[in-house]
Amino acid sequence: MGRKVHLRRQDVAEAQDQQDARSADGELDAQDAQDKPIKQRKNGLYPAVSDELAAVMKSGWADTERTGLTPLPQASFAAVRRAALSARFPGERIVVPAGNLRTRSNDTEYPFRASTEYVHLTGDQTQDAVLVLEPLAGGGHEATAYLLPRSNRENGEFWLDGQGELWVGRRNSLTEAEQLLGLPCKDVRKAADTLREATGPVRVVRGHDAGVEAALADKVTAERDAELKVFLSELRLIKDAFEIGELQKACDSTARGFEDVVKVLDRAEATSERYIEGTFFLRARVEGNDVGYGSICAAGPHATTLHWVRNDGPVRSGELLLLDAGVETDSLYTADVTRTLPINGTFTPLQRKIYDAVYEAQQAGIEAVKPGAAYRDFHEASQRVLAEKLVEWGLLEGPAERVLELALQRRWTLHGTGHMLGLDVHDCAQARTETYVDCTLEPGMVLTVEPGLYFQADDLTVPEEYRGIGVRIEDDILVTEDGNRNLSAELPRQADEVEAWMAGLRG
């Protein structure tokens, strides 16, 4: 029998530890990674690898390198974004990590989702990657994406390592990545050493890669890094043509996901809200990357809980379903749409009264979205309608101006009427107040308009018949040169149209 060699399958958690150590202290460079033995996973059934097996696994593989690749559709747009970043911070080194895998339990991880800032600036979505903008002596920056190369075949990584190619799939080679991203790509295992040697001011996007941050610990300041985060958030306020197209795609897929749900409401009644969640998730995975956020599938009184994501309650005929869900495209742009639907297909008179009030409030909000308007206008327009309705129904003492001044309507409407939308469902969240909620709307901005009324099941200040009813209507609105465009208009909003649409889908 051949001699046993020290090549063993690496436990996923140990692989992550190795990656963290690589980034943090630089002990593991590209050559080290090739030479370092693959550790044994505890309780693995194969304690070692024979010389013969190691030789067999090294040989007989076809050359799968791809050539002549077309750049990603967003590559040219990402280059423009990087140019804006370069212009904002001349002479400074900018570091934007994609992030690392996060452990879900023991040796299993959550699905990886690259940081929004990294995706926006590169179009790439790979784990452990880092974008570095190196300042040039003559001005400007040279951008480099530091990426993991294809898993090594010489040391057995590709089949023994928990993150090897035969375990989790093929990575792009660095040459392939350069063609796809349209920028130079280097081995990320050399990034820590490169960053440690950096001189001059450095800024890093924090919170995604502890190893990268450790390598820069003596070069960065919290103040400079916060300024970088704010700029990158504000860079996403106005969407370019690629982004608008992706958001429209997300809304179109989301509309089909809502149709899917309506068609299976009878099965949801026989099971639970989870059937609704699973049905929409199927559409999101088939037509996109994932859901953009945890789907809210809130039936009956659960509709009064703003972020009900447990989705484990009953679905009953005669009650309402508040479905707040969005498909995330393969490029990671998400829709954010809400419809409140009568589970049996027909609103009761009281349900319709409340629904119509929210619809009227949303319509007023959408009409206020236009270039040159204040961002707050759509919120104030929607809230005025809701306040007037609450006074009209005798739930609040008027006039409406008093209600709005004291914000008394918030007992039943709680949240703001919308937010920016893009790569994050609550996009641009780190932007300055003066450039976000106090801004003037401009063409290319995309925001949600989503008023709601929620009467809690234990609210003794409203008539008993109101209790347990929650209604929200939400659409994704693009500011255009001459007004706005409802990206999610494919889904009906008016009560009669909702009932007719549901009847048509259910036959």
Short mmCIF file of C-alpha atoms in Angstrom, two decimals:
data_model
loop_
_atom_site.label_atom_id
_atom_site.label_comp_id
_atom_site.label_asym_id
_atom_site.label_seq_id
_atom_site.Cartn_x
_atom_site.Cartn_y
_atom_site.Cartn_z
CA MET A 1 0.00 0.00 0.00
CA GLY A 2 1.27 3.46 -0.84
CA ARG A 3 2.55 5.91 1.77
CA LYS A 4 -0.10 8.17 3.33
CA VAL A 5 0.42 11.87 2.60
CA HIS A 6 -0.68 14.81 4.72
CA LEU A 7 -3.56 15.88 2.46
CA ARG A 8 -6.91 15.87 4.19
CA ARG A 9 -10.32 17.36 3.64
CA GLN A 10 -10.61 20.70 5.42
CA ASP A 11 -13.53 21.41 7.64
CA VAL A 12 -15.61 24.37 6.45
CA ALA A 13 -15.15 26.23 9.71
CA GLU A 14 -11.39 25.65 9.58
CA ALA A 15 -11.37 26.94 6.02
CA GLN A 16 -13.02 30.14 7.18
CA ASP A 17 -10.52 30.45 10.02
CA GLN A 18 -7.73 30.07 7.47
CA GLN A 19 -9.23 32.77 5.28
CA ASP A 20 -9.61 35.13 8.23
CA ALA A 21 -6.02 34.52 9.28
CA ARG A 22 -4.88 35.13 5.73
CA SER A 23 -6.51 38.52 5.63
CA ALA A 24 -5.66 39.50 9.20
CA ASP A 25 -1.99 38.68 9.54
CA GLY A 26 -0.77 37.84 6.07
CA GLU A 27 0.74 34.54 7.17
CA LEU A 28 -0.96 32.73 4.34
CA ASP A 29 0.03 34.16 0.97
CA ALA A 30 -0.62 32.52 -2.39
CA GLN A 31 2.38 30.19 -2.17
CA ASP A 32 1.61 29.28 1.44
CA ALA A 33 -1.92 28.35 0.42
CA GLN A 34 -0.54 25.97 -2.16
CA ASP A 35 1.93 24.34 0.21
CA LYS A 36 -0.06 24.28 3.44
CA PRO A 37 -1.60 20.86 4.20
CA ILE A 38 -5.37 20.51 4.14
CA LYS A 39 -6.57 19.73 7.65
CA GLN A 40 -8.67 16.76 8.61
CA ARG A 41 -12.28 17.31 9.52
CA LYS A 42 -13.02 15.76 12.88
CA ASN A 43 -14.86 12.43 12.53
CA GLY A 44 -14.24 12.28 8.80
CA LEU A 45 -14.47 8.78 7.36
CA TYR A 46 -11.24 9.10 5.34
CA PRO A 47 -8.31 9.75 7.71
CA ALA A 48 -5.67 10.24 5.02
CA VAL A 49 -4.96 10.25 1.29
CA SER A 50 -2.65 7.78 -0.39
CA ASP A 51 0.07 8.86 -2.83
CA GLU A 52 -1.77 6.96 -5.53
CA LEU A 53 -5.09 8.72 -4.91
CA ALA A 54 -3.38 12.11 -4.76
CA ALA A 55 -1.75 11.43 -8.13
CA VAL A 56 -5.01 10.22 -9.64
CA MET A 57 -6.84 13.33 -8.50
CA LYS A 58 -4.17 15.66 -9.93
CA SER A 59 -4.31 14.33 -13.45
CA GLY A 60 -6.77 13.82 -16.26
CA TRP A 61 -8.66 17.11 -16.07
CA ALA A 62 -9.59 19.07 -19.18
CA ASP A 63 -8.59 22.70 -19.55
CA THR A 64 -11.77 24.65 -18.75
CA GLU A 65 -10.36 28.17 -18.95
CA ARG A 66 -12.85 30.41 -20.73
CA THR A 67 -11.71 33.07 -23.21
CA GLY A 68 -13.32 35.94 -25.06
CA LEU A 69 -15.83 36.63 -22.29
CA THR A 70 -18.19 39.57 -22.60
CA PRO A 71 -18.11 42.10 -19.74
CA LEU A 72 -21.01 42.01 -17.32
CA PRO A 73 -23.87 44.31 -18.35
CA GLN A 74 -23.17 46.57 -15.38
CA ALA A 75 -19.38 46.71 -15.88
CA SER A 76 -19.39 50.04 -17.72
CA PHE A 77 -21.78 51.55 -15.19
CA ALA A 78 -19.61 50.32 -12.31
CA ALA A 79 -16.61 52.03 -13.93
CA VAL A 80 -18.50 55.35 -13.91
CA ARG A 81 -19.31 54.86 -10.22
CA ARG A 82 -15.66 54.14 -9.43
CA ALA A 83 -14.68 57.30 -11.29
CA ALA A 84 -17.03 59.32 -9.08
CA LEU A 85 -15.50 57.68 -6.00
CA SER A 86 -12.00 58.48 -7.25
CA ALA A 87 -12.90 62.12 -7.84
CA ARG A 88 -14.36 62.47 -4.35
CA PHE A 89 -11.25 61.19 -2.52
CA PRO A 90 -8.17 62.24 -4.55
CA GLY A 91 -4.85 60.96 -3.30
CA GLU A 92 -6.43 58.50 -0.86
CA ARG A 93 -6.46 54.72 -0.94
CA ILE A 94 -10.00 53.31 -0.91
CA VAL A 95 -10.72 49.75 0.25
CA VAL A 96 -14.14 48.14 -0.24
CA PRO A 97 -14.50 44.49 0.88
CA ALA A 98 -17.18 42.09 -0.33
CA GLY A 99 -17.28 40.25 3.00
CA ASN A 100 -16.83 36.68 4.16
CA LEU A 101 -19.00 33.65 4.77
CA ARG A 102 -20.91 33.69 8.03
CA THR A 103 -21.54 30.54 10.06
CA ARG A 104 -25.16 29.52 10.46
CA SER A 105 -24.52 26.44 12.58
CA ASN A 106 -21.37 24.43 13.21
CA ASP A 107 -19.91 23.95 9.71
CA THR A 108 -22.76 25.30 7.58
CA GLU A 109 -22.96 28.89 6.39
CA TYR A 110 -25.61 31.36 5.45
CA PRO A 111 -25.87 31.92 1.70
CA PHE A 112 -23.26 34.52 0.85
CA ARG A 113 -24.41 38.00 -0.17
CA ALA A 114 -21.64 40.44 -1.10
CA SER A 115 -21.70 43.89 0.47
CA THR A 116 -23.85 46.42 -1.33
CA GLU A 117 -20.97 48.88 -1.72
CA TYR A 118 -18.72 46.27 -3.32
CA VAL A 119 -21.40 45.06 -5.73
CA HIS A 120 -22.30 48.60 -6.75
CA LEU A 121 -18.68 49.42 -7.59
CA THR A 122 -17.74 46.16 -9.35
CA GLY A 123 -20.74 44.05 -10.35
CA ASP A 124 -18.92 41.11 -8.71
CA GLN A 125 -20.53 39.01 -5.98
CA THR A 126 -17.77 36.67 -4.81
CA GLN A 127 -16.87 36.07 -1.18
CA ASP A 128 -13.64 37.33 0.39
CA ALA A 129 -13.09 39.78 -2.48
CA VAL A 130 -11.73 43.29 -1.96
CA LEU A 131 -11.81 46.30 -4.27
CA VAL A 132 -8.82 48.60 -3.84
CA LEU A 133 -8.44 52.00 -5.46
CA GLU A 134 -4.75 52.94 -5.42
CA PRO A 135 -4.04 56.67 -5.84
CA LEU A 136 -1.85 57.54 -8.83
CA ALA A 137 0.94 60.11 -8.73
CA GLY A 138 -0.59 62.00 -11.64
CA GLY A 139 -4.08 61.99 -10.17
CA GLY A 140 -6.93 59.55 -10.20
CA HIS A 141 -6.80 55.95 -9.05
CA GLU A 142 -6.04 52.49 -10.37
CA ALA A 143 -8.78 50.07 -9.37
CA THR A 144 -7.96 46.42 -8.65
CA ALA A 145 -10.28 43.63 -7.60
CA TYR A 146 -8.55 41.19 -5.28
CA LEU A 147 -10.31 37.84 -5.66
CA LEU A 148 -9.92 34.20 -4.76
CA PRO A 149 -8.48 32.38 -7.79
CA ARG A 150 -9.68 28.97 -8.84
CA SER A 151 -9.06 26.35 -6.16
CA ASN A 152 -5.64 24.74 -6.31
CA ARG A 153 -5.16 21.36 -7.99
CA GLU A 154 -1.57 20.80 -6.94
CA ASN A 155 -2.19 20.58 -3.19
CA GLY A 156 -5.59 18.93 -3.49
CA GLU A 157 -7.56 21.97 -2.38
CA PHE A 158 -10.04 21.60 -5.22
CA TRP A 159 -11.36 18.30 -3.84
CA LEU A 160 -10.21 18.19 -0.21
CA ASP A 161 -11.05 21.69 1.01
CA GLY A 162 -14.60 22.42 2.16
CA GLN A 163 -14.59 25.46 -0.14
CA GLY A 164 -12.87 23.61 -2.98
CA GLU A 165 -14.23 23.47 -6.50
CA LEU A 166 -15.67 19.96 -6.25
CA TRP A 167 -17.50 20.88 -3.04
CA VAL A 168 -19.00 24.29 -3.75
CA GLY A 169 -18.46 24.87 -7.47
CA ARG A 170 -15.99 26.47 -9.82
CA ARG A 171 -14.74 30.00 -9.26
CA ASN A 172 -13.70 32.23 -12.13
CA SER A 173 -10.01 32.40 -12.83
CA LEU A 174 -8.45 35.82 -12.35
CA THR A 175 -8.12 36.19 -16.11
CA GLU A 176 -11.79 35.36 -16.58
CA ALA A 177 -12.75 37.81 -13.86
CA GLU A 178 -10.78 40.58 -15.54
CA GLN A 179 -12.77 40.06 -18.72
CA LEU A 180 -16.09 40.02 -16.87
CA LEU A 181 -15.46 42.97 -14.56
CA GLY A 182 -13.37 45.14 -16.88
CA LEU A 183 -10.65 45.82 -14.32
CA PRO A 184 -7.40 44.21 -13.18
CA CYS A 185 -7.76 41.27 -10.80
CA LYS A 186 -5.19 39.86 -8.38
CA ASP A 187 -5.01 37.05 -5.83
CA VAL A 188 -6.76 38.22 -2.65
CA ARG A 189 -4.38 36.14 -0.57
CA LYS A 190 -1.78 38.85 -1.28
CA ALA A 191 -4.11 41.70 -0.37
CA ALA A 192 -3.29 41.89 3.34
CA ASP A 193 0.43 42.34 2.69
CA THR A 194 -0.28 44.96 0.05
CA LEU A 195 -2.59 46.88 2.35
CA ARG A 196 -0.18 46.68 5.28
CA GLU A 197 2.48 48.37 3.17
CA ALA A 198 0.16 51.19 2.14
CA THR A 199 1.20 54.75 2.92
CA GLY A 200 -0.83 57.90 3.02
CA PRO A 201 -4.51 58.27 3.94
CA VAL A 202 -6.66 55.15 3.66
CA ARG A 203 -10.41 54.67 3.92
CA VAL A 204 -12.17 51.32 4.30
CA VAL A 205 -15.81 50.26 4.33
CA ARG A 206 -16.13 48.65 7.75
CA GLY A 207 -18.26 45.80 8.97
CA HIS A 208 -17.69 43.27 6.21
CA ASP A 209 -14.17 41.82 6.55
CA ALA A 210 -12.44 41.82 9.94
CA GLY A 211 -9.18 40.62 8.40
CA VAL A 212 -8.97 43.55 6.01
CA GLU A 213 -9.78 45.96 8.80
CA ALA A 214 -7.05 44.45 10.98
CA ALA A 215 -4.48 44.91 8.21
CA LEU A 216 -5.41 48.60 8.05
CA ALA A 217 -5.87 49.19 11.77
CA ASP A 218 -3.03 51.72 12.06
CA LYS A 219 -3.91 53.55 8.84
CA VAL A 220 -7.61 54.38 9.06
CA THR A 221 -9.79 56.54 11.25
CA ALA A 222 -13.44 56.11 12.16
CA GLU A 223 -14.21 59.61 10.90
CA ARG A 224 -12.72 59.07 7.44
CA ASP A 225 -14.36 55.68 7.11
CA ALA A 226 -17.74 57.10 8.07
CA GLU A 227 -17.36 59.77 5.37
CA LEU A 228 -16.66 57.03 2.82
CA LYS A 229 -19.76 55.09 3.87
CA VAL A 230 -21.91 58.20 3.56
CA PHE A 231 -20.56 59.02 0.09
CA LEU A 232 -21.12 55.49 -1.21
CA SER A 233 -24.67 55.56 0.15
CA GLU A 234 -25.38 58.87 -1.56
CA LEU A 235 -23.80 57.60 -4.77
CA ARG A 236 -26.79 55.25 -5.06
CA LEU A 237 -29.47 57.95 -4.66
CA ILE A 238 -29.89 58.41 -8.40
CA LYS A 239 -30.12 55.19 -10.36
CA ASP A 240 -28.53 54.77 -13.78
CA ALA A 241 -30.12 53.04 -16.76
CA PHE A 242 -28.84 49.60 -15.75
CA GLU A 243 -30.23 49.93 -12.25
CA ILE A 244 -33.62 51.12 -13.43
CA GLY A 245 -33.83 48.17 -15.79
CA GLU A 246 -32.98 45.75 -12.99
CA LEU A 247 -35.55 47.30 -10.65
CA GLN A 248 -38.19 46.99 -13.36
CA LYS A 249 -37.21 43.36 -13.83
CA ALA A 250 -37.50 42.81 -10.08
CA CYS A 251 -40.97 44.36 -10.01
CA ASP A 252 -42.14 42.30 -12.98
CA SER A 253 -41.01 39.07 -11.32
CA THR A 254 -42.58 40.18 -8.06
CA ALA A 255 -45.92 40.69 -9.80
CA ARG A 256 -45.75 37.12 -11.08
CA GLY A 257 -44.92 35.95 -7.56
CA PHE A 258 -48.05 37.65 -6.23
CA GLU A 259 -50.08 35.93 -8.94
CA ASP A 260 -48.60 32.61 -7.86
CA VAL A 261 -49.75 33.26 -4.31
CA VAL A 262 -53.31 34.14 -5.28
CA LYS A 263 -53.60 30.89 -7.23
CA VAL A 264 -52.74 28.79 -4.15
CA LEU A 265 -54.58 30.60 -1.37
CA ASP A 266 -56.81 27.56 -0.91
CA ARG A 267 -53.70 25.46 -0.15
CA ALA A 268 -52.48 28.14 2.23
CA GLU A 269 -55.80 27.92 4.06
CA ALA A 270 -55.20 24.20 4.45
CA THR A 271 -51.70 24.77 5.83
CA SER A 272 -50.42 28.18 6.98
CA GLU A 273 -48.76 31.42 5.97
CA ARG A 274 -45.66 29.37 5.25
CA TYR A 275 -47.28 28.06 2.09
CA ILE A 276 -47.54 31.64 0.88
CA GLU A 277 -43.94 32.34 1.81
CA GLY A 278 -42.71 29.23 0.02
CA THR A 279 -44.77 29.94 -3.07
CA PHE A 280 -43.34 33.42 -3.48
CA PHE A 281 -39.83 32.20 -2.70
CA LEU A 282 -40.03 29.72 -5.56
CA ARG A 283 -40.67 32.54 -8.02
CA ALA A 284 -37.82 34.57 -6.52
CA ARG A 285 -35.36 31.71 -6.91
CA VAL A 286 -36.50 30.75 -10.39
CA GLU A 287 -36.40 34.26 -11.84
CA GLY A 288 -33.84 35.93 -9.59
CA ASN A 289 -31.27 35.38 -6.89
CA ASP A 290 -33.48 35.32 -3.81
CA VAL A 291 -36.06 37.40 -2.00
CA GLY A 292 -34.71 40.87 -1.30
CA TYR A 293 -35.80 40.70 2.34
CA GLY A 294 -37.80 38.41 4.59
CA SER A 295 -41.26 38.09 3.06
CA ILE A 296 -44.13 39.37 5.19
CA CYS A 297 -47.01 36.92 4.69
CA ALA A 298 -49.38 38.25 7.30
CA ALA A 299 -52.90 36.85 7.42
CA GLY A 300 -55.69 38.08 9.67
CA PRO A 301 -54.50 39.98 12.77
CA HIS A 302 -50.87 39.32 11.86
CA ALA A 303 -51.32 42.04 9.22
CA THR A 304 -51.21 44.59 12.04
CA THR A 305 -47.61 43.61 12.88
CA LEU A 306 -45.48 45.72 10.56
CA HIS A 307 -42.65 43.24 10.05
CA TRP A 308 -44.39 39.90 10.56
CA VAL A 309 -41.85 37.43 9.16
CA ARG A 310 -42.58 34.37 11.30
CA ASN A 311 -45.20 33.40 8.73
CA ASP A 312 -46.47 30.52 10.81
CA GLY A 313 -50.06 31.54 11.38
CA PRO A 314 -53.37 30.33 9.94
CA VAL A 315 -54.88 31.64 6.70
CA ARG A 316 -58.65 32.04 7.05
CA SER A 317 -61.35 32.82 4.53
CA GLY A 318 -63.02 36.14 5.27
CA GLU A 319 -59.83 37.74 6.59
CA LEU A 320 -57.18 39.79 4.81
CA LEU A 321 -53.70 38.77 3.68
CA LEU A 322 -51.03 41.47 3.77
CA LEU A 323 -48.27 40.29 1.47
CA ASP A 324 -45.11 42.42 1.46
CA ALA A 325 -42.46 40.76 -0.70
CA GLY A 326 -39.89 41.44 -3.36
CA VAL A 327 -37.83 39.44 -5.83
CA GLU A 328 -34.10 40.19 -5.82
CA THR A 329 -32.60 39.94 -9.30
CA ASP A 330 -29.42 38.05 -10.05
CA SER A 331 -27.63 41.42 -9.94
CA LEU A 332 -29.06 41.92 -6.39
CA TYR A 333 -31.55 44.74 -7.06
CA THR A 334 -34.79 44.20 -5.17
CA ALA A 335 -38.42 45.10 -5.54
CA ASP A 336 -40.49 46.00 -2.46
CA VAL A 337 -44.22 45.62 -3.08
CA THR A 338 -47.21 45.18 -0.79
CA ARG A 339 -50.77 44.20 -1.56
CA THR A 340 -53.54 43.52 0.94
CA LEU A 341 -55.87 40.87 -0.43
CA PRO A 342 -59.20 39.40 0.72
CA ILE A 343 -58.37 35.75 1.22
CA ASN A 344 -61.72 34.59 -0.18
CA GLY A 345 -61.51 37.09 -3.05
CA THR A 346 -64.06 39.63 -1.79
CA PHE A 347 -63.66 42.51 0.67
CA THR A 348 -66.23 42.89 3.43
CA PRO A 349 -67.77 46.39 3.62
CA LEU A 350 -65.54 47.38 6.55
CA GLN A 351 -62.41 45.88 4.98
CA ARG A 352 -63.18 47.81 1.79
CA LYS A 353 -63.70 51.06 3.70
CA ILE A 354 -60.30 50.79 5.34
CA TYR A 355 -58.69 49.57 2.13
CA ASP A 356 -60.14 52.44 0.11
CA ALA A 357 -58.79 54.94 2.64
CA VAL A 358 -55.28 53.51 2.30
CA TYR A 359 -55.64 53.42 -1.49
CA GLU A 360 -56.67 57.08 -1.54
CA ALA A 361 -53.71 57.94 0.69
CA GLN A 362 -51.32 56.05 -1.55
CA GLN A 363 -52.71 57.67 -4.67
CA ALA A 364 -52.16 61.10 -3.13
CA GLY A 365 -48.62 60.11 -2.24
CA ILE A 366 -47.78 58.80 -5.71
CA GLU A 367 -49.13 61.98 -7.32
CA ALA A 368 -46.75 64.00 -5.15
CA VAL A 369 -43.69 62.17 -6.53
CA LYS A 370 -42.17 64.33 -9.26
CA PRO A 371 -38.91 66.13 -10.00
CA GLY A 372 -38.51 69.32 -8.02
CA ALA A 373 -40.85 68.19 -5.24
CA ALA A 374 -39.56 67.81 -1.72
CA TYR A 375 -38.91 64.22 -0.69
CA ARG A 376 -41.25 64.67 2.26
CA ASP A 377 -44.18 65.75 0.05
CA PHE A 378 -45.41 62.24 -0.75
CA HIS A 379 -45.32 61.27 2.93
CA GLU A 380 -47.21 64.37 3.98
CA ALA A 381 -49.81 63.94 1.23
CA SER A 382 -50.50 60.35 2.27
CA GLN A 383 -50.58 61.13 5.98
CA ARG A 384 -53.07 63.97 5.44
CA VAL A 385 -55.53 61.59 3.80
CA LEU A 386 -55.17 59.05 6.60
CA ALA A 387 -55.62 61.73 9.26
CA GLU A 388 -58.77 63.00 7.55
CA LYS A 389 -60.21 59.49 7.41
CA LEU A 390 -59.49 58.80 11.07
CA VAL A 391 -61.24 62.06 12.00
CA GLU A 392 -64.15 61.25 9.67
CA TRP A 393 -64.57 57.83 11.30
CA GLY A 394 -64.61 59.39 14.76
CA LEU A 395 -61.41 57.70 15.89
CA LEU A 396 -59.60 61.01 16.39
CA GLU A 397 -60.76 64.45 17.34
CA GLY A 398 -60.21 66.90 14.49
CA PRO A 399 -59.43 68.97 12.69
CA ALA A 400 -56.93 67.04 10.56
CA GLU A 401 -54.37 69.84 10.93
CA ARG A 402 -54.33 69.25 14.68
CA VAL A 403 -53.96 65.51 14.19
CA LEU A 404 -51.02 65.99 11.82
CA GLU A 405 -49.33 68.58 14.02
CA LEU A 406 -49.39 66.19 16.96
CA ALA A 407 -48.86 63.10 14.75
CA LEU A 408 -51.79 61.40 16.46
CA GLN A 409 -52.52 59.29 13.39
CA ARG A 410 -49.36 57.33 14.13
CA ARG A 411 -51.21 55.17 16.65
CA TRP A 412 -52.68 53.39 13.62
CA THR A 413 -50.16 54.13 10.88
CA LEU A 414 -46.83 54.07 12.78
CA HIS A 415 -44.29 54.15 9.97
CA GLY A 416 -43.06 56.58 7.34
CA THR A 417 -44.72 56.40 3.95
CA GLY A 418 -41.71 55.22 1.98
CA HIS A 419 -37.96 54.93 1.47
CA MET A 420 -35.32 54.74 -1.23
CA LEU A 421 -34.97 51.42 -3.05
CA GLY A 422 -32.16 49.71 -4.92
CA LEU A 423 -29.51 47.14 -4.04
CA ASP A 424 -30.79 47.40 -0.47
CA VAL A 425 -34.49 47.30 0.25
CA HIS A 426 -33.88 50.38 2.42
CA ASP A 427 -31.28 51.80 0.08
CA CYS A 428 -28.97 54.76 0.72
CA ALA A 429 -29.57 54.38 4.46
CA GLN A 430 -26.30 56.09 5.47
CA ALA A 431 -26.92 59.19 3.37
CA ARG A 432 -27.02 62.54 5.15
CA THR A 433 -30.46 63.79 6.14
CA GLU A 434 -30.10 66.82 3.87
CA THR A 435 -29.48 64.60 0.84
CA TYR A 436 -32.22 62.08 1.68
CA VAL A 437 -35.38 63.00 3.59
CA ASP A 438 -34.73 66.73 3.21
CA CYS A 439 -33.77 66.51 -0.46
CA THR A 440 -35.53 67.58 -3.62
CA LEU A 441 -36.56 64.69 -5.84
CA GLU A 442 -34.56 64.20 -9.04
CA PRO A 443 -35.07 61.99 -12.10
CA GLY A 444 -33.57 58.56 -11.47
CA MET A 445 -34.51 58.31 -7.83
CA VAL A 446 -36.56 55.23 -6.95
CA LEU A 447 -38.65 55.12 -3.81
CA THR A 448 -41.57 53.27 -2.30
CA VAL A 449 -44.94 54.79 -1.47
CA GLU A 450 -46.57 52.60 1.18
CA PRO A 451 -49.15 54.06 3.55
CA GLY A 452 -50.99 51.74 5.89
CA LEU A 453 -53.56 51.50 8.66
CA TYR A 454 -53.22 48.91 11.41
CA PHE A 455 -55.82 48.27 14.09
CA GLN A 456 -54.36 45.97 16.70
CA ALA A 457 -56.46 43.08 18.00
CA ASP A 458 -56.24 44.44 21.55
CA ASP A 459 -56.89 48.11 20.73
CA LEU A 460 -59.79 49.20 22.91
CA THR A 461 -59.87 52.71 21.39
CA VAL A 462 -61.49 51.51 18.17
CA PRO A 463 -64.78 49.67 17.56
CA GLU A 464 -64.45 45.93 17.96
CA GLU A 465 -65.06 45.24 14.27
CA TYR A 466 -61.91 47.23 13.35
CA ARG A 467 -59.65 45.19 15.58
CA GLY A 468 -57.26 42.82 13.84
CA ILE A 469 -57.50 44.54 10.45
CA GLY A 470 -54.26 45.73 8.83
CA VAL A 471 -53.96 47.22 5.35
CA ARG A 472 -50.88 48.42 3.46
CA ILE A 473 -50.47 49.14 -0.25
CA GLU A 474 -46.94 49.66 -1.56
CA ASP A 475 -45.50 50.39 -4.98
CA ASP A 476 -42.04 51.19 -6.33
CA ILE A 477 -41.96 54.61 -7.99
CA LEU A 478 -39.32 55.96 -10.37
CA VAL A 479 -38.95 59.73 -10.57
CA THR A 480 -38.92 60.67 -14.27
CA GLU A 481 -38.22 63.90 -16.14
CA ASP A 482 -41.92 64.78 -16.27
CA GLY A 483 -43.36 63.04 -13.22
CA ASN A 484 -43.10 59.42 -12.16
CA ARG A 485 -43.49 55.84 -13.33
CA ASN A 486 -44.94 53.08 -11.20
CA LEU A 487 -42.56 50.16 -11.72
CA SER A 488 -44.99 47.77 -10.03
CA ALA A 489 -48.12 49.00 -11.81
CA GLU A 490 -48.72 45.52 -13.24
CA LEU A 491 -50.36 44.60 -9.96
CA PRO A 492 -53.86 46.12 -9.48
CA ARG A 493 -54.44 48.45 -6.55
CA GLN A 494 -58.06 49.65 -6.64
CA ALA A 495 -60.43 47.38 -4.67
CA ASP A 496 -62.72 46.40 -7.57
CA GLU A 497 -59.69 45.68 -9.75
CA VAL A 498 -58.12 43.55 -7.01
CA GLU A 499 -61.26 41.44 -6.69
CA ALA A 500 -61.55 41.00 -10.46
CA TRP A 501 -57.86 40.12 -10.76
CA MET A 502 -58.12 37.51 -8.02
CA ALA A 503 -61.26 36.01 -9.55
CA GLY A 504 -59.54 35.71 -12.92
CA LEU A 505 -56.51 33.97 -11.45
CA ARG A 506 -58.55 31.54 -9.40
CA GLY A 507 -60.89 30.66 -12.25
#
